[in-house]
XYZ file of N, CA and C in Angstrom:
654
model
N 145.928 -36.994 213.938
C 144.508 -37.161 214.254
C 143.695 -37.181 212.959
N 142.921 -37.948 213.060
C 141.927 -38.113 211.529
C 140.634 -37.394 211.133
N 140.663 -36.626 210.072
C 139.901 -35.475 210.252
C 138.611 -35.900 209.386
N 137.761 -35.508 210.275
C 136.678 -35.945 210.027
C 135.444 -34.893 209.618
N 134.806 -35.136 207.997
C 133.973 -34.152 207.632
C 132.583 -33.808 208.481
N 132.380 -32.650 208.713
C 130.979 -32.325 208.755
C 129.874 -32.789 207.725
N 128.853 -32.362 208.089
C 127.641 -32.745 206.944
C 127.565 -31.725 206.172
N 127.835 -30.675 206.400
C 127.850 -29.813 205.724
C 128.878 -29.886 204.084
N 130.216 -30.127 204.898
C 131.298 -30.488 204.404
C 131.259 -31.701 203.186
N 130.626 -32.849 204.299
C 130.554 -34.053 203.195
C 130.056 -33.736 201.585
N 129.013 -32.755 201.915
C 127.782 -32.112 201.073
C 128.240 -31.831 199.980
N 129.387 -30.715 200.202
C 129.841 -29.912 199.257
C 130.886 -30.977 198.551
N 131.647 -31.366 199.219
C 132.723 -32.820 198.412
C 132.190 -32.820 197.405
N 130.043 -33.922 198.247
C 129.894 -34.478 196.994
C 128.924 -33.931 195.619
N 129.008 -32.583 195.829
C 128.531 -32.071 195.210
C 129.886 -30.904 193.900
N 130.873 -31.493 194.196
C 131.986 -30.908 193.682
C 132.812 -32.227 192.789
N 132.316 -33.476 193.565
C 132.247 -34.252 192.524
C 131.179 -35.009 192.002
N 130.249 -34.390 192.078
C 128.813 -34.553 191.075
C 129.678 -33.876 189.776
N 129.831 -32.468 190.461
C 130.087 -31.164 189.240
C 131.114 -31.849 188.084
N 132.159 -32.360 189.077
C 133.537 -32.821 187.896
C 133.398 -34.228 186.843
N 132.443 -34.702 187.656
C 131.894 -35.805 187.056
C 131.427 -35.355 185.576
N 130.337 -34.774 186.074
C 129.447 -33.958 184.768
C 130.117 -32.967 183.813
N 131.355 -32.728 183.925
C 132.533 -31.612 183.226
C 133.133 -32.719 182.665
N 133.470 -33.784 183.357
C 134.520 -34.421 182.432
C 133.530 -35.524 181.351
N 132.134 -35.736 181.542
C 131.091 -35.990 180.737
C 130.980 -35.322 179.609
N 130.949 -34.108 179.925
C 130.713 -33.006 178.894
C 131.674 -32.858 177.928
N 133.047 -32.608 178.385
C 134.255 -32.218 177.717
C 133.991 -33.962 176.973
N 134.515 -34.922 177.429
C 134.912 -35.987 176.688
C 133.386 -35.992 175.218
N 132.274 -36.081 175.505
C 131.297 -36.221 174.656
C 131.779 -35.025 173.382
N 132.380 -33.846 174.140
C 132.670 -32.847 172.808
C 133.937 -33.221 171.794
N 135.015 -33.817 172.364
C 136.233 -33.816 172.059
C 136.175 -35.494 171.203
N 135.415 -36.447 171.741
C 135.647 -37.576 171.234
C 134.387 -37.604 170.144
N 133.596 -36.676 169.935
C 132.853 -36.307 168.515
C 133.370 -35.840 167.574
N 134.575 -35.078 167.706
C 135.057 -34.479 167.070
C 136.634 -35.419 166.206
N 136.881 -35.860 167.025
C 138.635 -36.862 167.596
C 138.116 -38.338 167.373
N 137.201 -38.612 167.678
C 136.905 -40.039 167.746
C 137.280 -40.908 168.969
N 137.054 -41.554 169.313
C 137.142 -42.498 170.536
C 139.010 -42.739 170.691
N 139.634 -43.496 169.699
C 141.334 -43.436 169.602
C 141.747 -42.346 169.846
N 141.201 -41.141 168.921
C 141.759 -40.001 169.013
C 141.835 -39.163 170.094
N 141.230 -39.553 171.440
C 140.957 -39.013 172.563
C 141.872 -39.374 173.279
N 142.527 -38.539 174.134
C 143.670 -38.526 175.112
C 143.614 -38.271 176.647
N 143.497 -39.238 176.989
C 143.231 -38.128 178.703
C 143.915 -36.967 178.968
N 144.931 -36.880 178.684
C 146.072 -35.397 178.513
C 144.473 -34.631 177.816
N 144.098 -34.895 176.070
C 143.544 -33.865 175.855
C 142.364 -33.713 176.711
N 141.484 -34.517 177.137
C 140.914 -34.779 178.471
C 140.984 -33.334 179.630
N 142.390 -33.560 179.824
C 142.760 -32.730 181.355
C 142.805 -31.452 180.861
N 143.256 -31.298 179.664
C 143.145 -30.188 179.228
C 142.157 -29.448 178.961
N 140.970 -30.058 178.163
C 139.579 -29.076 177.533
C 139.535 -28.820 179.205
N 139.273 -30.067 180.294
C 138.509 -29.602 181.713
C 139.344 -28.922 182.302
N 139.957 -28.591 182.491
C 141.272 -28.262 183.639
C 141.366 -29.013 184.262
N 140.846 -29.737 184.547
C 141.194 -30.775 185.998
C 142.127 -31.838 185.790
N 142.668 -32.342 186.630
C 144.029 -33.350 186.435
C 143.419 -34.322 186.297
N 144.468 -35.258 185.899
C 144.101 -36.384 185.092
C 143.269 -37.323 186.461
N 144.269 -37.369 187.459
C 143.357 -37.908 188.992
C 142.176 -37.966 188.790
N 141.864 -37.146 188.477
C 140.123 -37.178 188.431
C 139.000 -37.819 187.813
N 139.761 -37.927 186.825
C 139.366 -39.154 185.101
C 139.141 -40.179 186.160
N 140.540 -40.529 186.968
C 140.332 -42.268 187.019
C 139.590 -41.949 188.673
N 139.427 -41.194 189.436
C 138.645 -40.906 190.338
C 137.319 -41.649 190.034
N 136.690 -41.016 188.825
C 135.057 -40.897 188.414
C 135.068 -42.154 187.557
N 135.765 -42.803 186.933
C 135.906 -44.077 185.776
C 137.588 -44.674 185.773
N 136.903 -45.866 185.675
C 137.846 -46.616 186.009
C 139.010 -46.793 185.059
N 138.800 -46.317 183.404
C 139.281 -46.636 182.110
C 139.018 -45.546 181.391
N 139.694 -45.306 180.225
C 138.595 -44.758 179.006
C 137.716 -45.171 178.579
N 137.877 -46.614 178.293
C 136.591 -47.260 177.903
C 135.131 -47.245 178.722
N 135.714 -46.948 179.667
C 134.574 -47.090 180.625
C 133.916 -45.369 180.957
N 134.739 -44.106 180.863
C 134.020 -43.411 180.276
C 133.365 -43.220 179.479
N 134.226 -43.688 177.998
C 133.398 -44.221 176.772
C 131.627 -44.237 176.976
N 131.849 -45.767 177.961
C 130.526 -46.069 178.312
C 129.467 -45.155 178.843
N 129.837 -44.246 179.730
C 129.518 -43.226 180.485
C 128.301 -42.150 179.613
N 129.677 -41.575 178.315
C 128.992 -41.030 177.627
C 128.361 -41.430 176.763
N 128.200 -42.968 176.318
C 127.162 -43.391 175.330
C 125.671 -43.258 176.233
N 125.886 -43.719 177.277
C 124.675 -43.690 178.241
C 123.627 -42.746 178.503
N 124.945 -41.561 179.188
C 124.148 -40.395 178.960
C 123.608 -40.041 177.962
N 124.457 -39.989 176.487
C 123.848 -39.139 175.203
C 122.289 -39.957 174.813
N 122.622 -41.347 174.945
C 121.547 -42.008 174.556
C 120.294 -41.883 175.203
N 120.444 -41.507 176.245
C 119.201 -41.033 177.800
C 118.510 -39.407 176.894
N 119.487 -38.542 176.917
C 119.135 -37.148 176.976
C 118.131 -37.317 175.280
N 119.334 -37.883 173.962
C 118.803 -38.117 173.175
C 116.874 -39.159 172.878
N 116.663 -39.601 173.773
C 115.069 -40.550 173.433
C 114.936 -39.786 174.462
N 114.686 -39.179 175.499
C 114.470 -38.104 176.051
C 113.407 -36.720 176.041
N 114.483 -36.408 174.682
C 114.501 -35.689 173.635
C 113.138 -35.846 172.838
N 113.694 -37.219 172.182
C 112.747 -37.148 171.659
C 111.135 -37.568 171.410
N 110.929 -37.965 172.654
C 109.728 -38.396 173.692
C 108.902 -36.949 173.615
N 110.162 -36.468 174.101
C 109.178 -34.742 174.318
C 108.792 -34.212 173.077
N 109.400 -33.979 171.990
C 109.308 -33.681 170.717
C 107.891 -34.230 170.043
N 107.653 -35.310 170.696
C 106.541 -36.189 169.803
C 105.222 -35.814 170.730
N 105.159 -35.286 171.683
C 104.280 -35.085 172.585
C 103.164 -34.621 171.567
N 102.242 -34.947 171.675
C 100.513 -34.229 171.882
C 100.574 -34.359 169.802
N 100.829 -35.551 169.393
C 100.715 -35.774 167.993
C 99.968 -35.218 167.295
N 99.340 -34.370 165.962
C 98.220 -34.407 165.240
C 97.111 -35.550 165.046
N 96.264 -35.214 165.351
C 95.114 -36.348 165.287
C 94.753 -36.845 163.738
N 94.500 -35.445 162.540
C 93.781 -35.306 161.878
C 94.878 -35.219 160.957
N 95.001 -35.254 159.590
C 95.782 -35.303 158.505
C 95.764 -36.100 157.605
N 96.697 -35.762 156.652
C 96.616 -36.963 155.418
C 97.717 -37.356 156.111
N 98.716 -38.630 155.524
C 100.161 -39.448 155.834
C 100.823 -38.752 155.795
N 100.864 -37.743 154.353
C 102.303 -37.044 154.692
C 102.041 -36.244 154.831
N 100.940 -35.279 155.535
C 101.437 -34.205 156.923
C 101.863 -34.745 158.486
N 100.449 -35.856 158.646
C 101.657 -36.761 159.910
C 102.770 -36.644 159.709
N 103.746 -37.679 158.752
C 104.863 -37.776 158.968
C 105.787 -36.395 158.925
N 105.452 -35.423 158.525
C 105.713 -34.248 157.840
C 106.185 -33.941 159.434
N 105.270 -33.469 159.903
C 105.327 -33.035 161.767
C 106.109 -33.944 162.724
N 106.065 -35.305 162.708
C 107.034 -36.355 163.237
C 108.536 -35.662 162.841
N 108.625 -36.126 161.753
C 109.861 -35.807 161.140
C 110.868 -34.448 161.334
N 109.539 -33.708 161.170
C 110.167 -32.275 161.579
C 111.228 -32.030 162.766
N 110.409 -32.616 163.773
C 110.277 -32.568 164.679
C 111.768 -33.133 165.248
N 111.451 -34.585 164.420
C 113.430 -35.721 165.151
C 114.133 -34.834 164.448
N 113.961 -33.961 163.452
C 115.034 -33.138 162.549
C 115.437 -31.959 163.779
N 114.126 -31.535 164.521
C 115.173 -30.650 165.859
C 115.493 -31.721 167.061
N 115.452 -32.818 166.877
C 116.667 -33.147 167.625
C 117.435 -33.977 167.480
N 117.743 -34.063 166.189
C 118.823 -34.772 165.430
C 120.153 -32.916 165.757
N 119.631 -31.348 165.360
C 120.409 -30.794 165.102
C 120.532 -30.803 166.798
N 120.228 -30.433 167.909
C 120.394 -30.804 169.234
C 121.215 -31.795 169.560
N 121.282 -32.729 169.431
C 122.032 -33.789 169.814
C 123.226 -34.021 168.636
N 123.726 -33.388 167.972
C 124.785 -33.517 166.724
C 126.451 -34.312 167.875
N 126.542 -33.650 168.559
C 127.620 -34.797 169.206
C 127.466 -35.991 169.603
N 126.361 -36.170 170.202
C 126.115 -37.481 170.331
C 125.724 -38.578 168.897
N 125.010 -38.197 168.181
C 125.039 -38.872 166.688
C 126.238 -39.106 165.890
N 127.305 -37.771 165.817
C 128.627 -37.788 165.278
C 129.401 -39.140 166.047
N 129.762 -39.254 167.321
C 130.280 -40.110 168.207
C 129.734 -41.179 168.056
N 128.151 -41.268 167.562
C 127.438 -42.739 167.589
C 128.099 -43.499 166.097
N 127.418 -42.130 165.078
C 128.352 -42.748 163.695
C 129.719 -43.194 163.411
N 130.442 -42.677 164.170
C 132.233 -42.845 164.180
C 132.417 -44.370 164.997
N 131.405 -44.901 165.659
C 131.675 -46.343 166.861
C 130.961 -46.976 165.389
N 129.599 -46.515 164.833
C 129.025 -47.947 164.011
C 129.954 -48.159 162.905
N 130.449 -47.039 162.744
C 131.097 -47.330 161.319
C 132.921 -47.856 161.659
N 133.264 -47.913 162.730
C 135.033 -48.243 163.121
C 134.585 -49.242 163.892
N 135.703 -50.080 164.142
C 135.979 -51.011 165.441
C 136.780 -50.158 166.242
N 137.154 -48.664 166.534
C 138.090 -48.452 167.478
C 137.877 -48.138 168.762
N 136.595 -49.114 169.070
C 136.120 -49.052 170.546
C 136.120 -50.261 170.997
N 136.557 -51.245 170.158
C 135.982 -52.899 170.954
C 136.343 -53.375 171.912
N 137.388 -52.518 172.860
C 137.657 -52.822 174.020
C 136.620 -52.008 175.053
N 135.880 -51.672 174.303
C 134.412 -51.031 175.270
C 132.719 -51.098 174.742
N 132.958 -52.467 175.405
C 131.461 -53.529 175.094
C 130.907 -52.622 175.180
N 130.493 -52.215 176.492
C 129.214 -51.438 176.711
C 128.986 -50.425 176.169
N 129.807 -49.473 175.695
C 129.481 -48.448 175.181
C 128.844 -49.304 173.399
N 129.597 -50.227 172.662
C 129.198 -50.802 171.650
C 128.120 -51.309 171.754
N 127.491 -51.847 172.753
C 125.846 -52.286 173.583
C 125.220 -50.949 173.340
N 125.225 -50.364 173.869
C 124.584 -48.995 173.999
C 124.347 -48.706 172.411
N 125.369 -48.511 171.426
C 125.028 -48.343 169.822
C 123.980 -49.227 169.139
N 124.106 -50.489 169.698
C 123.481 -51.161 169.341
C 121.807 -51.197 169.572
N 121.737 -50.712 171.050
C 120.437 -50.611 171.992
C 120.066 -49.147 170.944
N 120.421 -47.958 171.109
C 120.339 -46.886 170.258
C 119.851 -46.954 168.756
N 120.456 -47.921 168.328
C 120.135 -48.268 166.887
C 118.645 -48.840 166.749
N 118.649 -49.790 167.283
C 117.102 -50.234 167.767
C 116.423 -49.798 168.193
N 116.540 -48.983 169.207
C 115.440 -47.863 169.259
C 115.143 -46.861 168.361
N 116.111 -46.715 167.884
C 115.650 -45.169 166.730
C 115.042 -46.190 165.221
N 114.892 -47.332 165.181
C 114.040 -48.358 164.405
C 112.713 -48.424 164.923
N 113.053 -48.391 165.828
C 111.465 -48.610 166.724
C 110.566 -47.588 166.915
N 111.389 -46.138 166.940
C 110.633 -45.179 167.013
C 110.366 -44.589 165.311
N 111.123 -45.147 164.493
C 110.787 -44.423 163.393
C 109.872 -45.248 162.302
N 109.411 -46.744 162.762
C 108.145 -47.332 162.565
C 107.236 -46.785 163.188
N 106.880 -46.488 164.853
C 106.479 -46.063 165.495
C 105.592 -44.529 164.236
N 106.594 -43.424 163.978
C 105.826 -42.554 163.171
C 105.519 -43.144 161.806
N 106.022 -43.579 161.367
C 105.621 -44.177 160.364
C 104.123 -44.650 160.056
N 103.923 -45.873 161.161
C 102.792 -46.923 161.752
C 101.246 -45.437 162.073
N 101.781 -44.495 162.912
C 100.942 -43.585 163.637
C 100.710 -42.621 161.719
N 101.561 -42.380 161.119
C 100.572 -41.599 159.845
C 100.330 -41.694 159.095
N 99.970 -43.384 159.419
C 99.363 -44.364 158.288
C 98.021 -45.289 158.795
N 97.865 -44.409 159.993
C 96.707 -45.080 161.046
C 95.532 -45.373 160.344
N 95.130 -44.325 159.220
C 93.923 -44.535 158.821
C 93.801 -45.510 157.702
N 94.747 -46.449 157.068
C 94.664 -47.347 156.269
C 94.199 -48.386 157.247
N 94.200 -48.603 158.276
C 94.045 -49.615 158.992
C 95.386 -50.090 160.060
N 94.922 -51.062 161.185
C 96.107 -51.229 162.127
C 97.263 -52.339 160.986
N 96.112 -53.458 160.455
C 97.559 -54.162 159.664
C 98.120 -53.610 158.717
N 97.213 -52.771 157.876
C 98.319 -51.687 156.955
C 99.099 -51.595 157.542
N 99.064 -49.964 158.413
C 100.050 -49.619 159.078
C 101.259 -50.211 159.179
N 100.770 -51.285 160.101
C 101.972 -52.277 160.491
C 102.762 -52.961 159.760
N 102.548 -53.298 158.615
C 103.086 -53.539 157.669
C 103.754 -53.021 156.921
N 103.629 -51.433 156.742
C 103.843 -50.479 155.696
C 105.081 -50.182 156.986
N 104.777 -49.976 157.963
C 105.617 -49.454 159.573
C 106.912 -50.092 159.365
N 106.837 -51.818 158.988
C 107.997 -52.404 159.270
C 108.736 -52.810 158.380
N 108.105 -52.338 157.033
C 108.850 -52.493 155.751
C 109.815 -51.245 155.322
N 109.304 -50.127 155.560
C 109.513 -48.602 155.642
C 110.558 -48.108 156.264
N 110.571 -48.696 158.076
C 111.178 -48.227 159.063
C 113.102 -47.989 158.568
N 113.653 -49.441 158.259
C 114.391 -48.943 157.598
C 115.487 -48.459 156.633
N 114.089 -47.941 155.343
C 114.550 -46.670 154.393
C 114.692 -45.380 155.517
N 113.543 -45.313 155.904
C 113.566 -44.081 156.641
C 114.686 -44.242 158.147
N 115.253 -45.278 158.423
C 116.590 -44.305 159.300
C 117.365 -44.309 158.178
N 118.258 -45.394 156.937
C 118.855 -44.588 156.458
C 118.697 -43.002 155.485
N 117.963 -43.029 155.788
C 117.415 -41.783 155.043
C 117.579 -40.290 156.180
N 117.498 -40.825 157.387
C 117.708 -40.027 158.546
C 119.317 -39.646 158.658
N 119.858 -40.953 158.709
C 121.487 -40.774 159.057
C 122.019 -40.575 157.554
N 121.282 -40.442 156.604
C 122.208 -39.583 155.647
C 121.569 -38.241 156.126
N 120.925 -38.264 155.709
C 120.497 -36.194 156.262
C 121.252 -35.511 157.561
N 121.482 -36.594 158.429
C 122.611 -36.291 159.400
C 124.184 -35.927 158.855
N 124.077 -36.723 158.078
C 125.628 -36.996 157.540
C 125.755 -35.646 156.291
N 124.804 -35.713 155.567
C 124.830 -34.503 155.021
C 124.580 -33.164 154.952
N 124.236 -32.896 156.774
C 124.044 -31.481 157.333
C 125.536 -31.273 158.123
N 126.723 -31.896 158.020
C 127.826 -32.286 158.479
C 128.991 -31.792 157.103
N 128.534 -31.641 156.289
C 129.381 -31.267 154.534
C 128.347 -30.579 154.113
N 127.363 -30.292 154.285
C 126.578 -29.242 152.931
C 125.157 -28.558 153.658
N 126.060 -27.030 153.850
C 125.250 -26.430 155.155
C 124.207 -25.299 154.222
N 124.253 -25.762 152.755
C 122.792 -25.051 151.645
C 121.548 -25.863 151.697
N 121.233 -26.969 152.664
C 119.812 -27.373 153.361
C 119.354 -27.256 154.313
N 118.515 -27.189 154.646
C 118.001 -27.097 156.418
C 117.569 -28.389 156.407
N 117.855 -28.770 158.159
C 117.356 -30.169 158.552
C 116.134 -30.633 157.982
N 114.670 -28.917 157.859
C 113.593 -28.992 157.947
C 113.500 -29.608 156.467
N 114.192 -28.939 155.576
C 113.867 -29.656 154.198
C 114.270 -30.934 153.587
N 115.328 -31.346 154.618
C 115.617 -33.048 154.363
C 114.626 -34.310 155.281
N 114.049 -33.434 156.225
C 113.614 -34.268 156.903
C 111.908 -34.335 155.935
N 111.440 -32.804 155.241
C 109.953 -33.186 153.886
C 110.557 -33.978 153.124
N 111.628 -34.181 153.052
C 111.528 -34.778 151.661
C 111.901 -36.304 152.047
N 112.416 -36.704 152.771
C 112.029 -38.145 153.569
C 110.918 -38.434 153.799
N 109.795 -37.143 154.709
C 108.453 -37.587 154.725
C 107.811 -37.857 153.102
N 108.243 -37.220 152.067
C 107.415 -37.381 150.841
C 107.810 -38.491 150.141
N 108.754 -39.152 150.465
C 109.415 -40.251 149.699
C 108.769 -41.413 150.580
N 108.841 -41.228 152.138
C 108.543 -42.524 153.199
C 106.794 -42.554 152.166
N 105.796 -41.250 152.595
C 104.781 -41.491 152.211
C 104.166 -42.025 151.022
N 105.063 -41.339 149.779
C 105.057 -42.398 148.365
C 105.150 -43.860 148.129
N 105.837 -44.188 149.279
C 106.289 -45.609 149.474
C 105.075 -46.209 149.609
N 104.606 -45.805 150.710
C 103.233 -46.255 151.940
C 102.860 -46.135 151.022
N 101.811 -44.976 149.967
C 100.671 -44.956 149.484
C 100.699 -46.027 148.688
N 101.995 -46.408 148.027
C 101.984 -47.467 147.133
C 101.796 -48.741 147.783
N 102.429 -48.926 148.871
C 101.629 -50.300 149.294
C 100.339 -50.569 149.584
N 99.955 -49.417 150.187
C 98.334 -49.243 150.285
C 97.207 -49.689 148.898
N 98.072 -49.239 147.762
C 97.244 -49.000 146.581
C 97.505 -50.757 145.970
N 98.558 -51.188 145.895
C 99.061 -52.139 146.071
C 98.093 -53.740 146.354
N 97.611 -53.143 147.571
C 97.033 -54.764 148.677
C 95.919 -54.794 148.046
């Protein structure tokens, strides 16, 4: 006879695989930051979660396609992140206290999000994902946005030169200042005698030197 769930029942299923879903999200985002995308095993997989391997291909169809999973998520939680961070801007300032406070600011959630950035850097810099477009889409979409948002501060604490200053100074600037970001990432990863807070002034004092000079410049 074919047994058939309650509602109650159904409930909990799917709320037990919400849970495993979100465990094997979690575990893979920790292990393949660390391991790298190749270096990840569904064995080591079953292991960080406890749960059997069944379950991997239950919730995703591939690795790669977890892969995808967790670029998605990290990339969501990460602009997220940092949406909230930027909330309720300084009005009043010179450039480089704006940027000073921007900056600060992606510097707490650059150290917040460190697995997801580690995992992002290990895909831009290898091909050992190219059998997983989407997650390589996603780096790509990620990359562009964190361009967009870091003209974005840029553009906003340079407001008072004017909108075409700004904009100009915004899109010439934008990016020195990510690589200037993803080294300070890269070098809070080997050399733990800086704080985020003091790599992220001294990007604002270098981005703003830049600006003032174009300003002085036109």
């Amino acid at each position: 006879m074919e047994t058939i769930e309650t509602p109650a029942q159904e409930t909990r299923t799917n709320r037990r695989g919400r849970r495993s879903r979100q465990e094997i999200l979690d575990a893979a985002a920790r292990v393949m930051s660390v391991r790298g995308y190749a270096g990840t095993s569904m064995s080591a997989l079953a292991k960080e979660t406890g749960l059997p391997k069944s379950a991997f291909y239950h919730h995703f169809e591939s690795k790669a396609g977890l892969l995808s999973a967790v670029m998605e998520q990290g990339a969501h939680a990460f602009f997220d992140a940092m949406r909230e961070a930027h909330r309720n801007p300084p009005e009043g300032g010179t450039p480089n206290e704006r940027l000073r406070w921007y900056l600060r600011r992606t510097g707490d959630v650059m150290e917040n999000g460190e697995e997801f950035l580690r995992l992002l850097l290990v895909l831009v810099m290898s091909r050992e994902a190219a059998e997983a477009p989407e997650a390589l889409q996603t780096v790509t979409t990620v990359r562009d946005e964190g361009r967009a948002y870091m003209a974005h501060m840029i553009r906003s604490s340079f407001q008072d030169a004017g909108e075409e200053a700004a904009g100009r100074i915004a899109e010439t600037l934008a990016p020195f200042g990510m690589a200037g970001y993803d080294g300070a990432f890269v070098a809070l990863q080997s050399d733990g005698g800086t704080t985020v807070s003091a790599w992220m002034d001294q990007l604002a004092d270098a981005l703003t030197a830049l600006g003032e000079g174009m300003v002085s410049a036109a």
